[in-house]
């Protein structure tokens, strides 16, 4: 095809210019994820140079069940998201397993900007820019030829009319006429009229026979039935049995002025023999690789080429039987994108022979089928928060029929050493056939066995019955998965928490047990396998570890047994000295305050009182946290807050918790050490300090979702560290007092 038009605005390539442009893409890649999505298609996610995330869908056209195709919206101007088009086209025997966005389109009309064909049918006529400033300044296309090989190469799309023995080359087909152009409109144009302005002539030709498609190799001959003269604003309708020649510019008008009503005119459409009868072809650009080396068919000093943005490309092997659909993301803090030169260098480093650029920026999108599902889902992180709707996609398709089970994925409820008597449930994630098609799961066909007989199986749960090593085998038809298990009579270590020896008479405290193997990893057991007991006349303990102390002082121990292992915690049930002079043994938070005092976390005031109702300042909270987390407060360090100079009495402690990232300052760089600590601030501190996760479903009435600590407050509630008051409120902005802080801290430590 000739070079047409002055310039084309590439509105679909939404790119962002950045000041810093890193060096070329030459560093090694690291695999994040990789797996087959069908017998001939593999998905891989890489990181590159530590700055970019790159996705590949690798397609092996040697596989008899694998092919590539183009996905188009209907009508062609109605753009759709890449995954939407892929899922629309996916069906039994034609499963779309991977897809990327294809070439550029006009953001206003929604129409593709360049040549698209399926078989020999011309879907879109397209345009080629005359300037190397734009992506497509040469007629280059990607497609699959009639012999099944992929191709990236130039093409010559020839559109010509013949009038009285003279051939006239046309500049385009079924698209908007631009300056100095001669466009042919057939009934396959998106509109029933040409839409051309009055600054040109339009020649209507009728063949007398309905024209149901426009295709390579087509020859149409008809008679001129109407000529719209220059300056006329008449809307010209494209006849269903003919075509319209629309010309603008001095030279085109001069050539065609002799065509009159009644004359015979023929139209001929042709393409290079290489591309004739191709499965499909899409023009795009620029070319990025040729003969394994960077070969960029546009001005690389142009801003479009230099932009650090998301990119999409198709790359093929030298034998043209292996095709990769490639995207590189551009998302702040995640992936910085590439220039065209960097992109070409990266593709060359991967060993491809040829590559062509597709629409990038906000259009860059990749979809894949995940194991266990036929739904194509988003694989990359698009530049925008949602997928941009596009005018065409390339689809990797599996035509494989469903076959017998070949792959099964099973996950265990828990992994680790098991105590004799412990049970673990299995979850069947999916079953796939040999071509990775998902199969319906029939539980009656599942067989789970113990290789050495040291475990029993009931349904999808296995139970350890004898100490030793074993292997659990899962079989579903020809699909199998197995994993080793280790069964023990007792854990290597068994401990009781909280570790406290002094308990006030008449108080209640809940203890928990922790069982680990020799490496300190949790041992699998059921809670009912724990046996709690009390030695000495000091009280009673429930089967779940809740100890109710006797009101009479005494000494004894709390014991817990798991398998053949027993742990013992000495208990001194004595009035002794009170925790503080103002905290009696029957005080609501006596146990919590005594626990923190015994561990040296709180020390009270100089007069021996604790003053539980007094609000807690931010500086005192910093001091307590520095003790709880055993932070090094011997080093002063540089000043971190504007209002905490080195002369401040708690300078070291405040610096220490800031260094440990337990408590931050305010937006103005201050800490406000004497300020009162609110309940919301306390929630944020504990969630951060103890790395708590998961929000409670029940929400406090006075903590709306707009509150800055909404998440932290409800994480505390999820861990039963707070329950709120009887009205269902948390009172987030109310100052926390010393007793409340002690209770919250105690529960966080012993959760």
XYZ file of N, CA and C in Angstrom, residues 568-662:
285
model
N 4.414 -27.313 82.436
C 3.954 -26.903 83.766
C 4.304 -25.443 84.012
N 3.361 -24.704 84.590
C 3.586 -23.301 84.930
C 3.326 -23.116 86.426
N 4.379 -22.813 87.216
C 4.176 -22.612 88.667
C 3.273 -21.406 88.924
N 2.413 -21.527 89.931
C 1.497 -20.438 90.284
C 1.627 -20.138 91.781
N 1.764 -18.845 92.088
C 1.813 -18.394 93.475
C 0.562 -17.570 93.724
N -0.396 -18.219 94.391
C -1.675 -17.570 94.667
C -1.568 -16.905 96.039
N -1.136 -15.656 96.002
C -0.870 -14.999 97.282
C -1.273 -13.542 97.211
N -1.814 -13.038 98.339
C -2.153 -11.622 98.391
C -0.888 -10.789 98.229
N 0.134 -11.150 98.951
C 1.411 -10.458 98.866
C 1.231 -8.955 98.882
N 2.131 -8.279 98.242
C 2.032 -6.836 98.117
C 1.096 -6.517 96.960
N 0.213 -5.569 97.110
C -0.669 -5.207 95.999
C 0.144 -4.664 94.829
N -0.452 -4.721 93.651
C 0.227 -4.194 92.465
C 0.587 -2.732 92.685
N -0.388 -1.945 93.151
C -0.187 -0.546 93.509
C -1.091 -0.262 94.700
N -0.806 0.775 95.405
C -1.572 1.058 96.615
C -3.037 1.357 96.329
N -3.320 1.801 95.102
C -4.707 2.128 94.770
C -5.357 1.068 93.883
N -4.723 -0.119 93.756
C -5.281 -1.210 92.945
C -5.425 -2.438 93.839
N -6.619 -2.693 94.306
C -6.861 -3.856 95.166
C -7.087 -5.092 94.313
N -7.048 -6.267 94.941
C -7.162 -7.526 94.208
C -8.523 -7.718 93.559
N -9.527 -6.966 94.027
C -10.847 -7.111 93.412
C -11.120 -6.031 92.364
N -10.091 -5.255 92.036
C -10.253 -4.229 91.003
C -10.496 -4.902 89.656
N -11.339 -4.313 88.815
C -11.754 -4.933 87.550
C -10.571 -5.336 86.675
N -9.507 -4.521 86.659
C -8.367 -4.802 85.796
C -7.124 -5.179 86.601
N -7.341 -5.759 87.800
C -6.211 -6.114 88.659
C -5.247 -7.057 87.951
N -5.774 -8.134 87.356
C -4.914 -9.141 86.709
C -4.081 -8.515 85.607
N -4.706 -7.674 84.789
C -3.994 -7.065 83.673
C -2.890 -6.128 84.160
N -3.228 -5.304 85.152
C -2.253 -4.348 85.670
C -1.127 -5.075 86.398
N -1.467 -6.105 87.189
C -0.454 -6.873 87.913
C 0.492 -7.574 86.934
N -0.084 -8.110 85.858
C 0.717 -8.787 84.831
C 1.749 -7.832 84.237
N 1.319 -6.629 83.851
C 2.227 -5.664 83.231
C 3.261 -5.158 84.231
N 2.844 -5.016 85.510
C 3.786 -4.548 86.533
C 4.854 -5.598 86.815
N 4.421 -6.884 86.924
C 5.372 -7.956 87.221
C 6.428 -8.084 86.139
N 6.055 -7.749 84.901
C 7.006 -7.835 83.792
C 7.808 -6.550 83.625
N 7.521 -5.559 84.474
C 8.287 -4.316 84.426
C 7.853 -3.353 83.345
N 6.672 -3.586 82.754
C 6.212 -2.722 81.674
C 5.626 -1.412 82.212
N 4.997 -1.477 83.394
C 4.462 -0.265 84.007
C 5.028 -0.149 85.413
N 5.229 1.083 85.885
C 5.870 1.285 87.188
C 5.051 2.172 88.124
N 4.009 2.819 87.617
C 3.191 3.665 88.470
C 3.862 4.985 88.794
N 3.213 5.741 89.693
C 3.735 7.051 90.064
C 4.650 6.944 91.288
N 5.312 8.044 91.604
C 6.281 8.044 92.701
C 5.631 7.771 94.047
N 4.346 8.066 94.198
C 3.665 7.845 95.468
C 3.155 6.419 95.616
N 3.511 5.508 94.688
C 3.106 4.115 94.765
C 1.730 3.842 94.196
N 1.116 4.872 93.650
C -0.198 4.690 93.051
C -0.096 4.490 91.536
N -1.167 3.904 90.987
C -1.237 3.714 89.535
C -2.138 4.762 88.891
N -3.098 5.263 89.674
C -4.050 6.242 89.152
C -4.701 5.746 87.860
N -5.462 4.659 87.921
C -5.993 3.999 86.724
C -6.913 4.870 85.880
N -7.600 5.829 86.471
C -8.530 6.651 85.708
C -7.873 7.825 85.018
N -6.585 8.027 85.270
C -5.886 9.161 84.659
C -5.619 8.872 83.189
N -5.843 9.873 82.332
C -5.609 9.672 80.898
C -4.121 9.476 80.642
N -3.848 8.745 79.575
C -2.465 8.406 79.248
C -1.933 9.374 78.198
N -0.770 9.923 78.462
C -0.159 10.831 77.490
C 0.587 10.026 76.436
N 0.854 10.671 75.316
C 1.573 10.007 74.214
C 3.000 9.649 74.632
N 3.623 10.482 75.461
C 4.984 10.197 75.880
C 5.033 8.990 76.817
N 4.017 8.838 77.706
C 4.007 7.687 78.607
C 3.711 6.396 77.835
N 2.878 6.504 76.791
C 2.627 5.337 75.936
C 3.925 4.913 75.246
N 4.727 5.890 74.822
C 6.009 5.595 74.179
C 6.942 4.866 75.139
N 6.968 5.311 76.396
C 7.836 4.683 77.402
C 7.421 3.228 77.620
N 6.113 2.989 77.766
C 5.621 1.623 78.007
C 5.944 0.720 76.829
N 5.715 1.199 75.614
C 5.977 0.381 74.425
C 7.464 0.079 74.266
N 8.310 1.028 74.643
C 9.755 0.778 74.542
C 10.163 -0.365 75.466
N 9.471 -0.500 76.623
C 9.756 -1.603 77.552
C 9.168 -2.911 77.035
N 7.925 -2.864 76.521
C 7.254 -4.079 76.041
C 8.060 -4.731 74.924
N 8.594 -3.909 74.043
C 9.314 -4.460 72.897
C 10.823 -4.478 73.110
N 11.238 -4.226 74.364
C 12.648 -4.349 74.749
C 13.554 -3.574 73.792
N 13.171 -2.328 73.512
C 13.940 -1.508 72.586
C 15.170 -0.934 73.273
N 16.189 -0.700 72.493
C 17.429 -0.134 73.011
C 17.232 1.368 73.191
N 17.138 1.791 74.436
C 16.945 3.224 74.717
C 18.224 3.876 75.241
N 19.331 3.180 75.068
C 20.597 3.733 75.560
C 21.212 4.700 74.554
N 20.793 4.569 73.283
C 21.354 5.438 72.246
C 20.396 6.600 72.001
N 20.931 7.807 71.989
C 20.096 8.993 71.789
C 19.635 9.099 70.340
N 20.580 9.071 69.418
C 20.232 9.184 68.004
C 19.853 10.598 67.624
N 19.625 10.806 66.341
C 19.279 12.137 65.845
C 17.843 12.482 66.212
N 17.603 13.786 66.370
C 16.259 14.244 66.730
C 15.281 13.898 65.604
N 14.167 13.284 65.962
C 13.190 12.851 64.965
C 11.948 13.726 64.931
N 11.649 14.414 66.025
C 10.445 15.234 66.080
C 10.805 16.643 66.525
N 10.156 17.623 65.924
C 10.497 19.023 66.191
C 10.236 19.433 67.633
N 9.255 18.788 68.290
C 8.914 19.174 69.658
C 9.453 18.197 70.704
N 10.388 17.354 70.312
C 11.039 16.442 71.260
C 12.553 16.655 71.152
N 13.070 17.691 71.797
C 14.514 17.953 71.748
C 15.275 16.918 72.571
N 16.570 16.928 72.438
C 17.414 15.953 73.147
C 17.343 16.125 74.655
N 16.849 17.278 75.097
C 16.735 17.527 76.541
C 15.437 16.977 77.119
N 14.555 16.468 76.272
C 13.278 15.937 76.756
C 13.536 14.686 77.594
N 12.800 14.530 78.684
C 13.061 13.425 79.613
C 12.852 12.050 78.980
N 12.012 11.977 77.968
C 11.772 10.691 77.316
C 12.272 10.693 75.859
N 13.280 11.496 75.612
C 13.824 11.634 74.253
C 14.230 10.274 73.682
N 14.993 9.492 74.447
C 15.488 8.198 73.956
C 14.342 7.228 73.673
N 13.364 7.183 74.572
C 12.257 6.248 74.404
C 11.412 6.596 73.174
N 11.134 7.885 72.995
C 10.332 8.323 71.848
C 11.076 8.059 70.551
N 12.385 8.346 70.549
C 13.186 8.048 69.361
C 13.199 6.553 69.053
N 13.270 5.748 70.110
C 13.351 4.291 69.930
C 12.081 3.727 69.291
N 10.902 4.179 69.755
C 9.668 3.636 69.164
C 9.453 4.161 67.754
N 9.961 5.373 67.471
C 9.868 5.903 66.113
C 10.777 5.107 65.184
N 11.980 4.792 65.674
C 12.934 3.997 64.887
C 12.379 2.609 64.612
N 11.640 2.053 65.580
C 11.043 0.723 65.413
C 9.744 0.776 64.616
N 9.340 1.989 64.210
C 8.132 2.192 63.399
C 6.869 1.731 64.119
N 6.857 1.914 65.449
C 5.676 1.551 66.228
C 4.694 2.706 66.307
